[in-house]
Each structure stands twice: as C-alpha cells, then as structure tokens.
C-alpha cells in the first residue's frame, strides 16, 4: 500500500481515502499530488507515490492553456481585448491564407484550423512562442476558420500569446507574473527560475499493458491525419512530449501551449483566486466575465481527436465532463493526466498532478473522476 502524506481539513477525510486508493492503484510508480481550496482556504494537501512530495514541481503541460486563458479573460474584463475583433486587426500578418476574418473568440474556442505546419516545428520553434507564431501566421489553416473546432495542442499558446503581445506590448508571462503569480504567491511558473530546478521532478513515460498498446496502435491517426499534425507526430523526429517537458530550455521559456511547471498546490491556488475570495481579495473574474468564458463556444466532434468535446473561451467547461460540478466550472487538463479547475458555485478549486503519463490522460487521467466526486461531495456536506 502506497503511503499517503499531507493533511485534510475536517469534513474532507473522504478525499484522503479516495486519494489513497488512487495512489495505490494509479500513481504508485510515479507519484501524485492533490490540492483543494474551499472558501478561500486550503482544505486538501496530499501526495503519495515514488519520488514526489508536496513541494515537488512537475511538468504540467497543457495546464498552461488554462492560465493563458485566465490572462486573456482579465484583459477582456479590462476592455483591452475584444473577443469579437479579428485577430488580424492586431496581427496583420495573420490575415494570410484566408484567415483575415477569424475572431479572437473563435481562436480561443479552438476554431482557427491553425493546428500545425508542414514538416512540423523545429526544436527552436517549440521553445519560442513568437517564432512559432511567425511561422503560423503565414501558414494555411487545415479547415475553414470558424467552421468547426479541433484541439490546438501545440499552437494555442503561440497564437493567443501573439495576440496579447500585439495588443498590449507585453507577454502572457509578464501579465501572469504581475497580476496573478506574484500577488498571490503561487507555486506555478511560466518560466521556471533556475534556483527552483532542484525541486523539479522529471516526467516519466507511459507504461502500457499489451491491450492498451494495441488500442493506441488501432487509433493512431497516420501521417496525413489532423491528429498527427496537431500533436507533431508528422515531424522528423516526431514530437516527444516526455522529453519536451524534461528539457530545461522548455521549462525556462515555458511555451504557452504545454510549458508551465508547478505543483498541485500552485494550480489549486491559481483557480482559488477565480473560485472566490482569496487572501481578502475578490474573485479575479467578475460574474459577467465568468459567465462569458465558461459558456460553451465549441461542442461536438473534434476535428483533430475525433472525440466529442467542448471548449469555452480558452478554458474547458468542466461540467461537460464532470456533471457534478457547477455550470461555471472552468479549468484545463495536462497530458500526463493532471487536472485543475475552479468551481465558483462552490467557491472550490482543485488540482491533481501526476508525474508519470497516464493511459488516455490528455483530458485528465481517469482517477480524476473518483477524486472530483469525492471533493464535490465533501464540499457540499461541509457547506450544509
């Protein structure tokens, strides 16, 4: 039995039991963390498995998309960005190849069709959002912009980040540091300082059973598929997500599609600042902004993954995957199986992080189902 470390507040003991089951069955060979805030205070701080403690920093990959979406939401709330304005009005080069009418709203909802480039990105472009954005601006979209949605796995951050730079003269990283990370003392980093490197734990590759390996082979997209294009599998060499997260240059630059580094504590605190009052400050997003960014903007079959999914304005509307959550619950997952979100209806935030890649972990590893149910139930019982 894997030993579980950490603390839970009164009323959240069942969450510890659920996490102990997960740590024993799913994360024992890599380590995992779970952190939860409720009504502005941390009520769950747990970890277990090999090589990870509560202070460990992990590569959390596409969780950075949610943080990028939060920065954009703040800029929309400020009136600096208009989601219904064309991307090319800020970024004229983007108008090439029929993209001139695409709006920021459509871009945030994964509707641009700009999911990759022929031949794939170079290693330098994969660590430099602005270099990737320059190449994407001139590239053709892979479907008519706005006509459908597909997950922009490696391009979302570069595209959205370039809009922020063009509109404000500052990067998403700078806005995040000034408005979110530093004021709240958050242990999630867009650009990991070198002095924090000793706390980093390398990502570990997926370990497959024969049946799981056969399932993945059967579903592989192929060299001309949108799936392989969006995930860089058509490049030479193919994109290696594990090696990517374990590269110091990536952690230092933190490309916005998949580059943030932090702990479950850190991401739970990011979303706690959205879910309700934190440290005496009001929620980061006003009710009107929250309603707009959490509203489903894309739903149905994803042109890239072939699966049914939904997107809001950059965030994933979590109630579409976890119906026990409130209608304005927003967050984002990361490919190892991590998941993080705010549920403002409960003043609740959640972050689960794991070191080893999980089977089909992209939308959040399956153990999140058990953990989220336990957390939501405990929060409701505590609230009475």
Short mmCIF file of N, CA and C in Angstrom, two decimals, residues 30-133:
data_model
loop_
_atom_site.label_atom_id
_atom_site.label_comp_id
_atom_site.label_asym_id
_atom_site.label_seq_id
_atom_site.Cartn_x
_atom_site.Cartn_y
_atom_site.Cartn_z
N UNK A 30 5.02 6.67 -9.84
CA UNK A 30 5.49 7.97 -10.32
C UNK A 30 5.25 9.09 -9.34
N UNK A 31 4.24 8.93 -8.54
CA UNK A 31 3.90 9.95 -7.56
C UNK A 31 2.83 10.89 -8.06
N UNK A 32 2.03 11.38 -7.14
CA UNK A 32 0.93 12.28 -7.48
C UNK A 32 0.68 13.23 -6.33
N UNK A 33 0.05 14.36 -6.65
CA UNK A 33 -0.31 15.38 -5.66
C UNK A 33 -1.77 15.75 -5.86
N UNK A 34 -2.42 16.14 -4.77
CA UNK A 34 -3.78 16.65 -4.83
C UNK A 34 -3.91 17.82 -3.88
N UNK A 35 -4.43 18.93 -4.38
CA UNK A 35 -4.65 20.12 -3.56
C UNK A 35 -6.02 20.69 -3.87
N UNK A 36 -6.71 21.13 -2.81
CA UNK A 36 -8.06 21.67 -2.94
C UNK A 36 -8.19 22.90 -2.03
N UNK A 37 -8.82 23.93 -2.57
CA UNK A 37 -9.22 25.10 -1.77
C UNK A 37 -10.73 25.15 -1.71
N UNK A 38 -11.25 25.56 -0.55
CA UNK A 38 -12.69 25.75 -0.38
C UNK A 38 -12.91 27.01 0.43
N UNK A 39 -13.68 27.91 -0.14
CA UNK A 39 -13.98 29.19 0.52
C UNK A 39 -12.72 29.92 0.95
N UNK A 40 -11.72 29.90 0.08
CA UNK A 40 -10.53 30.69 0.29
C UNK A 40 -9.47 30.09 1.18
N UNK A 41 -9.65 28.86 1.63
CA UNK A 41 -8.60 28.22 2.43
C UNK A 41 -8.30 26.84 1.88
N UNK A 42 -7.05 26.41 2.04
CA UNK A 42 -6.67 25.10 1.54
C UNK A 42 -7.19 24.05 2.50
N UNK A 43 -7.94 23.10 1.95
CA UNK A 43 -8.55 22.06 2.77
C UNK A 43 -8.00 20.67 2.46
N UNK A 44 -7.28 20.52 1.35
CA UNK A 44 -6.64 19.25 0.99
C UNK A 44 -5.24 19.56 0.50
N UNK A 45 -4.27 18.83 1.05
CA UNK A 45 -2.87 18.95 0.63
C UNK A 45 -2.25 17.57 0.79
N UNK A 46 -2.31 16.76 -0.26
CA UNK A 46 -1.92 15.36 -0.19
C UNK A 46 -0.92 15.01 -1.28
N UNK A 47 -0.09 14.01 -0.99
CA UNK A 47 0.81 13.47 -2.00
C UNK A 47 1.16 12.03 -1.63
N UNK A 48 1.57 11.27 -2.62
CA UNK A 48 1.95 9.89 -2.41
C UNK A 48 2.60 9.32 -3.64
N UNK A 49 3.21 8.15 -3.49
CA UNK A 49 3.92 7.53 -4.60
C UNK A 49 5.39 7.84 -4.56
N UNK A 50 6.11 7.28 -5.53
CA UNK A 50 7.57 7.38 -5.54
C UNK A 50 8.03 8.74 -6.04
N UNK A 51 8.97 9.33 -5.31
CA UNK A 51 9.73 10.45 -5.84
C UNK A 51 9.06 11.80 -5.81
N UNK A 52 7.86 11.92 -5.22
CA UNK A 52 7.14 13.19 -5.22
C UNK A 52 6.71 13.53 -3.80
N UNK A 53 6.92 14.78 -3.41
CA UNK A 53 6.35 15.26 -2.16
C UNK A 53 5.50 16.50 -2.46
N UNK A 54 5.01 17.15 -1.43
CA UNK A 54 4.13 18.29 -1.65
C UNK A 54 4.79 19.47 -2.30
N UNK A 55 6.11 19.58 -2.16
CA UNK A 55 6.86 20.71 -2.73
C UNK A 55 7.40 20.42 -4.12
N UNK A 56 7.27 19.20 -4.60
CA UNK A 56 7.83 18.85 -5.91
C UNK A 56 7.18 19.66 -7.01
N UNK A 57 7.98 20.05 -7.98
CA UNK A 57 7.49 20.76 -9.15
C UNK A 57 7.46 19.78 -10.33
N UNK A 58 6.34 19.78 -11.05
CA UNK A 58 6.13 18.83 -12.13
C UNK A 58 5.83 19.57 -13.43
N UNK A 59 6.14 18.92 -14.54
CA UNK A 59 5.76 19.45 -15.86
C UNK A 59 4.26 19.20 -16.02
N UNK A 60 3.48 20.28 -16.13
CA UNK A 60 2.02 20.16 -16.15
C UNK A 60 1.43 20.47 -17.53
N UNK A 61 2.28 20.61 -18.52
CA UNK A 61 1.91 20.63 -19.94
C UNK A 61 0.74 21.57 -20.22
N UNK A 62 -0.37 21.07 -20.77
CA UNK A 62 -1.43 21.93 -21.26
C UNK A 62 -2.21 22.66 -20.17
N UNK A 63 -1.88 22.42 -18.92
CA UNK A 63 -2.45 23.26 -17.86
C UNK A 63 -2.14 24.72 -18.13
N UNK A 64 -1.05 24.99 -18.85
CA UNK A 64 -0.70 26.37 -19.17
C UNK A 64 -1.73 27.02 -20.08
N UNK A 65 -2.50 26.23 -20.84
CA UNK A 65 -3.56 26.80 -21.66
C UNK A 65 -4.62 27.47 -20.79
N UNK A 66 -4.94 26.87 -19.65
CA UNK A 66 -5.91 27.47 -18.75
C UNK A 66 -5.41 28.76 -18.14
N UNK A 67 -4.12 28.79 -17.80
CA UNK A 67 -3.54 30.02 -17.24
C UNK A 67 -3.50 31.11 -18.31
N UNK A 68 -3.16 30.74 -19.53
CA UNK A 68 -3.20 31.70 -20.64
C UNK A 68 -4.61 32.25 -20.83
N UNK A 69 -5.60 31.37 -20.78
CA UNK A 69 -6.99 31.80 -20.91
C UNK A 69 -7.39 32.75 -19.79
N UNK A 70 -6.86 32.53 -18.59
CA UNK A 70 -7.17 33.42 -17.48
C UNK A 70 -6.59 34.81 -17.70
N UNK A 71 -5.37 34.89 -18.20
CA UNK A 71 -4.79 36.20 -18.52
C UNK A 71 -5.63 36.91 -19.58
N UNK A 72 -6.05 36.19 -20.62
CA UNK A 72 -6.88 36.79 -21.66
C UNK A 72 -8.21 37.25 -21.08
N UNK A 73 -8.80 36.44 -20.20
CA UNK A 73 -10.08 36.84 -19.59
C UNK A 73 -9.94 38.13 -18.81
N UNK A 74 -8.83 38.31 -18.11
CA UNK A 74 -8.61 39.55 -17.37
C UNK A 74 -8.48 40.73 -18.33
N UNK A 75 -7.82 40.52 -19.45
CA UNK A 75 -7.66 41.60 -20.43
C UNK A 75 -8.99 41.92 -21.11
N UNK A 76 -9.82 40.93 -21.34
CA UNK A 76 -11.17 41.18 -21.86
C UNK A 76 -11.97 41.95 -20.83
N UNK A 77 -11.88 41.53 -19.58
CA UNK A 77 -12.60 42.20 -18.49
C UNK A 77 -12.18 43.67 -18.37
N UNK A 78 -10.91 43.94 -18.62
CA UNK A 78 -10.39 45.31 -18.57
C UNK A 78 -10.78 46.15 -19.77
N UNK A 79 -11.31 45.51 -20.80
CA UNK A 79 -11.62 46.21 -22.04
C UNK A 79 -10.44 46.37 -22.97
N UNK A 80 -9.35 45.70 -22.67
CA UNK A 80 -8.15 45.79 -23.52
C UNK A 80 -8.30 44.90 -24.75
N UNK A 81 -8.90 43.74 -24.58
CA UNK A 81 -9.15 42.83 -25.69
C UNK A 81 -10.65 42.69 -25.92
N UNK A 82 -11.03 42.66 -27.18
CA UNK A 82 -12.42 42.43 -27.57
C UNK A 82 -12.49 41.07 -28.26
N UNK A 83 -13.19 40.12 -27.68
CA UNK A 83 -13.19 38.77 -28.28
C UNK A 83 -13.82 38.71 -29.66
N UNK A 84 -14.61 39.70 -30.03
CA UNK A 84 -15.25 39.68 -31.34
C UNK A 84 -14.48 40.49 -32.40
N UNK A 85 -13.30 40.91 -32.06
CA UNK A 85 -12.44 41.61 -33.01
C UNK A 85 -11.58 40.59 -33.75
N UNK A 86 -11.29 40.87 -35.02
CA UNK A 86 -10.48 39.94 -35.81
C UNK A 86 -9.04 39.89 -35.28
N UNK A 87 -8.50 38.70 -35.26
CA UNK A 87 -7.11 38.51 -34.83
C UNK A 87 -6.18 39.38 -35.68
N UNK A 88 -6.44 39.45 -36.97
CA UNK A 88 -5.56 40.19 -37.89
C UNK A 88 -5.58 41.69 -37.64
N UNK A 89 -6.57 42.20 -36.90
CA UNK A 89 -6.59 43.63 -36.60
C UNK A 89 -5.46 44.01 -35.65
N UNK A 90 -5.02 43.07 -34.85
CA UNK A 90 -3.84 43.28 -34.00
C UNK A 90 -2.57 42.76 -34.69
N UNK A 91 -2.74 41.74 -35.48
CA UNK A 91 -1.61 40.97 -36.01
C UNK A 91 -1.81 40.85 -37.53
N UNK A 92 -1.47 41.85 -38.29
CA UNK A 92 -1.79 41.88 -39.72
C UNK A 92 -1.27 40.68 -40.50
N UNK A 93 -0.10 40.17 -40.14
CA UNK A 93 0.48 39.05 -40.87
C UNK A 93 -0.41 37.79 -40.80
N UNK A 94 -1.25 37.72 -39.80
CA UNK A 94 -2.09 36.54 -39.61
C UNK A 94 -3.17 36.43 -40.69
N UNK A 95 -3.44 37.50 -41.40
CA UNK A 95 -4.51 37.50 -42.41
C UNK A 95 -4.20 36.62 -43.61
N UNK A 96 -2.97 36.14 -43.74
CA UNK A 96 -2.59 35.33 -44.91
C UNK A 96 -3.42 34.05 -44.99
N UNK A 97 -3.56 33.55 -46.19
CA UNK A 97 -4.18 32.24 -46.46
C UNK A 97 -5.63 32.16 -45.96
N UNK A 98 -6.36 33.26 -46.07
CA UNK A 98 -7.79 33.21 -45.76
C UNK A 98 -8.16 33.28 -44.31
N UNK A 99 -7.25 33.77 -43.45
CA UNK A 99 -7.52 33.82 -42.01
C UNK A 99 -7.95 35.21 -41.54
N UNK A 100 -8.22 36.13 -42.48
CA UNK A 100 -8.41 37.53 -42.11
C UNK A 100 -9.67 37.78 -41.29
N UNK A 101 -10.65 36.90 -41.36
CA UNK A 101 -11.91 37.14 -40.64
C UNK A 101 -11.99 36.40 -39.30
N UNK A 102 -11.02 35.60 -38.99
CA UNK A 102 -11.07 34.84 -37.73
C UNK A 102 -11.04 35.80 -36.54
N UNK A 103 -11.97 35.62 -35.60
CA UNK A 103 -12.01 36.47 -34.41
C UNK A 103 -11.23 35.84 -33.26
N UNK A 104 -10.91 36.66 -32.28
CA UNK A 104 -10.26 36.15 -31.08
C UNK A 104 -11.15 35.13 -30.38
N UNK A 105 -12.45 35.37 -30.39
CA UNK A 105 -13.37 34.40 -29.78
C UNK A 105 -13.22 33.03 -30.44
N UNK A 106 -13.18 32.99 -31.75
CA UNK A 106 -13.05 31.73 -32.47
C UNK A 106 -11.70 31.08 -32.21
N UNK A 107 -10.66 31.90 -32.13
CA UNK A 107 -9.33 31.36 -31.83
C UNK A 107 -9.31 30.70 -30.47
N UNK A 108 -9.87 31.38 -29.46
CA UNK A 108 -9.88 30.83 -28.10
C UNK A 108 -10.70 29.55 -28.01
N UNK A 109 -11.68 29.41 -28.88
CA UNK A 109 -12.54 28.22 -28.88
C UNK A 109 -12.02 27.11 -29.79
N UNK A 110 -10.75 27.19 -30.18
CA UNK A 110 -10.09 26.14 -30.98
C UNK A 110 -10.75 25.98 -32.35
N UNK A 111 -11.12 27.10 -32.98
CA UNK A 111 -11.83 27.06 -34.25
C UNK A 111 -11.02 27.64 -35.42
N UNK A 112 -9.74 27.93 -35.20
CA UNK A 112 -8.97 28.62 -36.24
C UNK A 112 -8.54 27.70 -37.38
N UNK A 113 -8.38 26.41 -37.11
CA UNK A 113 -7.81 25.50 -38.10
C UNK A 113 -6.30 25.57 -38.21
N UNK A 114 -5.66 26.44 -37.42
CA UNK A 114 -4.21 26.62 -37.48
C UNK A 114 -3.59 25.71 -36.43
N UNK A 115 -3.52 24.44 -36.74
CA UNK A 115 -3.14 23.43 -35.75
C UNK A 115 -1.71 22.92 -35.91
N UNK A 116 -1.01 23.38 -36.94
CA UNK A 116 0.36 22.91 -37.15
C UNK A 116 0.91 23.46 -38.44
N UNK A 117 2.08 23.00 -38.79
CA UNK A 117 2.75 23.43 -40.01
C UNK A 117 3.32 22.22 -40.73
N UNK A 118 3.44 22.33 -42.04
CA UNK A 118 4.01 21.23 -42.82
C UNK A 118 5.44 20.95 -42.37
N UNK A 119 5.73 19.68 -42.14
CA UNK A 119 7.05 19.29 -41.70
C UNK A 119 7.27 19.39 -40.21
N UNK A 120 6.34 20.02 -39.50
CA UNK A 120 6.46 20.15 -38.05
C UNK A 120 7.34 21.32 -37.64
N UNK A 121 7.31 21.63 -36.36
CA UNK A 121 8.12 22.71 -35.81
C UNK A 121 9.54 22.24 -35.52
N UNK A 122 10.47 23.17 -35.64
CA UNK A 122 11.85 22.87 -35.24
C UNK A 122 11.93 22.89 -33.71
N UNK A 123 12.99 22.30 -33.14
CA UNK A 123 13.16 22.39 -31.68
C UNK A 123 13.18 23.83 -31.18
N UNK A 124 13.79 24.72 -31.95
CA UNK A 124 13.83 26.13 -31.53
C UNK A 124 12.44 26.73 -31.50
N UNK A 125 11.60 26.42 -32.48
CA UNK A 125 10.24 26.94 -32.51
C UNK A 125 9.40 26.38 -31.37
N UNK A 126 9.67 25.17 -30.95
CA UNK A 126 8.91 24.56 -29.87
C UNK A 126 9.23 25.17 -28.51
N UNK A 127 10.30 25.94 -28.43
CA UNK A 127 10.61 26.64 -27.18
C UNK A 127 10.43 28.15 -27.31
N UNK A 128 9.95 28.62 -28.44
CA UNK A 128 9.84 30.06 -28.68
C UNK A 128 8.49 30.36 -29.31
N UNK A 129 7.53 30.80 -28.49
CA UNK A 129 6.19 31.05 -28.99
C UNK A 129 6.16 32.05 -30.13
N UNK A 130 7.00 33.07 -30.07
CA UNK A 130 6.95 34.11 -31.11
C UNK A 130 7.49 33.58 -32.44
N UNK A 131 8.49 32.72 -32.37
CA UNK A 131 8.99 32.11 -33.61
C UNK A 131 7.94 31.19 -34.21
N UNK A 132 7.29 30.41 -33.37
CA UNK A 132 6.22 29.54 -33.87
C UNK A 132 5.08 30.37 -34.44
N UNK A 133 4.72 31.47 -33.76
CA UNK A 133 3.63 32.32 -34.24
C UNK A 133 3.93 32.91 -35.60
#
